[in-house]
mmCIF file of C-alpha atoms in Angstrom:
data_model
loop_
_atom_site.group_PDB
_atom_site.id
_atom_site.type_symbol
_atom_site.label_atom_id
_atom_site.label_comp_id
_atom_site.label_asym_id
_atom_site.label_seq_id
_atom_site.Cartn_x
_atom_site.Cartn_y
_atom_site.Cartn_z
ATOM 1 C CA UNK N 565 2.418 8.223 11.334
ATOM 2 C CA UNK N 566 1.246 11.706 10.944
ATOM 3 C CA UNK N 567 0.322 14.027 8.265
ATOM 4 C CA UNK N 568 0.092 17.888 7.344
ATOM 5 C CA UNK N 569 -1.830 20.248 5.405
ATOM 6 C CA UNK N 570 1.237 22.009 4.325
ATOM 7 C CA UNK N 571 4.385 20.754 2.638
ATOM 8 C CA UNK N 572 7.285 19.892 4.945
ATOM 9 C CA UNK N 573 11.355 19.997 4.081
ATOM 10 C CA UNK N 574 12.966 17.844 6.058
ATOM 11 C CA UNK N 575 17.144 17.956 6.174
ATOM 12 C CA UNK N 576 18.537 15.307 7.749
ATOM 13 C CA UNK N 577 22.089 15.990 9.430
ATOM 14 C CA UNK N 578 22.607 12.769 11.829
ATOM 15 C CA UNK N 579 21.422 9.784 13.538
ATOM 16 C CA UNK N 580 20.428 6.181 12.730
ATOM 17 C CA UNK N 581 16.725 6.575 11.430
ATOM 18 C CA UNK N 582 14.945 5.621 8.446
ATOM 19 C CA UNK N 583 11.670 7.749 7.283
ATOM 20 C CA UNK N 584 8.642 6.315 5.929
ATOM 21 C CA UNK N 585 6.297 8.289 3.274
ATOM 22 C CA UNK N 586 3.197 7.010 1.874
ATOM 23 C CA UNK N 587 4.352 3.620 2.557
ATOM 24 C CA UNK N 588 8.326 3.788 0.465
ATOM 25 C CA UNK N 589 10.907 3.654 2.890
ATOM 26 C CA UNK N 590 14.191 5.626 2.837
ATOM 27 C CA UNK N 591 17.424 5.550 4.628
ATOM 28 C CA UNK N 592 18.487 8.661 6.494
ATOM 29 C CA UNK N 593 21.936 9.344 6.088
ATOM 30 C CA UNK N 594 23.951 12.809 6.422
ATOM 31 C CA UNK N 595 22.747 15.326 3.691
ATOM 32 C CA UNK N 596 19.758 13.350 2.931
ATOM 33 C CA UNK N 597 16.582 15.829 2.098
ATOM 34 C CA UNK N 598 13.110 15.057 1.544
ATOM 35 C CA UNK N 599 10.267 17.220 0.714
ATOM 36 C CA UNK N 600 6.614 16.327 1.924
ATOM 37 C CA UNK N 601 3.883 17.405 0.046
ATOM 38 C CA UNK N 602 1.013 17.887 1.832
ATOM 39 C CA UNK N 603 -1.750 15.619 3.465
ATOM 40 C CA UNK N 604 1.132 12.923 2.663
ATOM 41 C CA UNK N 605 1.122 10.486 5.742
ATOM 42 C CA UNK N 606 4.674 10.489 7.013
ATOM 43 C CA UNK N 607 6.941 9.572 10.109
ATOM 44 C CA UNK N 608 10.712 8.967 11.051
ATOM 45 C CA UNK N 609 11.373 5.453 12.633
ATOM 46 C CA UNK N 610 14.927 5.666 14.481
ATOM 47 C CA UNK N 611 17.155 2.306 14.007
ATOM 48 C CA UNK N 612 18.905 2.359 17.646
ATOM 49 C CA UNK N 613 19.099 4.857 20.785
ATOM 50 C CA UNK N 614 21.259 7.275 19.307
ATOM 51 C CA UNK N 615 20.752 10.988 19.457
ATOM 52 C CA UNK N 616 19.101 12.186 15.465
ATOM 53 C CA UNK N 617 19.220 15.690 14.281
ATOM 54 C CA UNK N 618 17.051 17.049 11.531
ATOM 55 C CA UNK N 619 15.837 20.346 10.360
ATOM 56 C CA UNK N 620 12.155 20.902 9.408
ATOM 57 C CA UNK N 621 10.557 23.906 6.951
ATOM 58 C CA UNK N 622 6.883 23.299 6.914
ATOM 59 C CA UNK N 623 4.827 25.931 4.738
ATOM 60 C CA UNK N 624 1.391 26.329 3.890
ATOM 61 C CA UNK N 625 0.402 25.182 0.163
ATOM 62 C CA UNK N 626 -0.565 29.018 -0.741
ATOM 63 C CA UNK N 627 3.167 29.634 -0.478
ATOM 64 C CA UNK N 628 3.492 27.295 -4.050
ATOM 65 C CA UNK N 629 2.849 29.628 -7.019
ATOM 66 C CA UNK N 630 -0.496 28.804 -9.094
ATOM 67 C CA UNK N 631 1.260 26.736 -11.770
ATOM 68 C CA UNK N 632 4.203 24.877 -9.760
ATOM 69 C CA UNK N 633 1.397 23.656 -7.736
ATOM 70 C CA UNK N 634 -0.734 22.394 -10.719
ATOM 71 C CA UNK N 635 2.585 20.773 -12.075
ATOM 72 C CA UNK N 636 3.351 18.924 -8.762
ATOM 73 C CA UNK N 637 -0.252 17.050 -9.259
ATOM 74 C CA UNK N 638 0.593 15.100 -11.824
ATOM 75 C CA UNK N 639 2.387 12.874 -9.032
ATOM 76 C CA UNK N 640 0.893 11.983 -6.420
ATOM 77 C CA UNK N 641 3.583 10.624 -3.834
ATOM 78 C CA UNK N 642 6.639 12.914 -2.080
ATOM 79 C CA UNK N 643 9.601 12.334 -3.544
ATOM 80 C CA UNK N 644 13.259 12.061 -2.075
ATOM 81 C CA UNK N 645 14.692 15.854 -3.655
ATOM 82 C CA UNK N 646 18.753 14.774 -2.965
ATOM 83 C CA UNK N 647 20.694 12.619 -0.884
ATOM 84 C CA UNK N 648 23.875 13.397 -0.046
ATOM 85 C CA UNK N 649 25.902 14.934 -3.320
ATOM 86 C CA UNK N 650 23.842 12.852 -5.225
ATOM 87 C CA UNK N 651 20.418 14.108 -7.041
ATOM 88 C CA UNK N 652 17.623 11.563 -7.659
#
C-alpha cells in the first residue's frame, strides 16, 4: 500500500488483479479506469501468476484548475471514473 502527492490515472488493459483504494476494493477487468486523487493510499493485489498490463498518468495537483480542485473536496475518497463501456 502506497500513496502519492499527485493524482494518478490508472488504465487497466489485462491481467487477473484487483486494486484496493482507501480500503473499497475493485475488480480489474479490460477497460477498467480509475483515477487516484492524491495522498489516497492505494495498491494493485494480482489474483494468480499471470502477466498484468496497466497504464499510469500521475500529475501533480497544480495541474487541477483552482475551482475543479475545490469541487473534488467535497468527496473525500477516489472514485472508479468507467469500467469497461459502462460509466459509474
Amino acid at each position: 500500500t502506497h500513496m502519492h502527492n499527485g493524482y494518478e490515472i490508472l488504465y487497466y488493459v489485462r491481467g487477473d488483479a484487483e486494486y484496493t483504494i482507501e480500503g473499497s476494493v475493485y475488480n480489474l477487468t479490460p477497460g477498467t479506469l480509475l483515477f487516484i486523487r492524491p495522498r489516497t493510499f492505494h495498491n494493485l493485489n494480482p489474483l494468480s501468476a499471470a502477466v498484468y498490463e496497466r497504464f499510469v498518468i500521475g500529475f501533480p495537483e497544480s495541474k487541477i484548475p483552482d475551482g475543479l480542485r475545490k469541487t473534488q473536496r467535497r468527496s473525500t475518497r477516489s472514485q472508479r471514473v468507467a469500467r469497461s463501456s459502462t460509466s459509474i
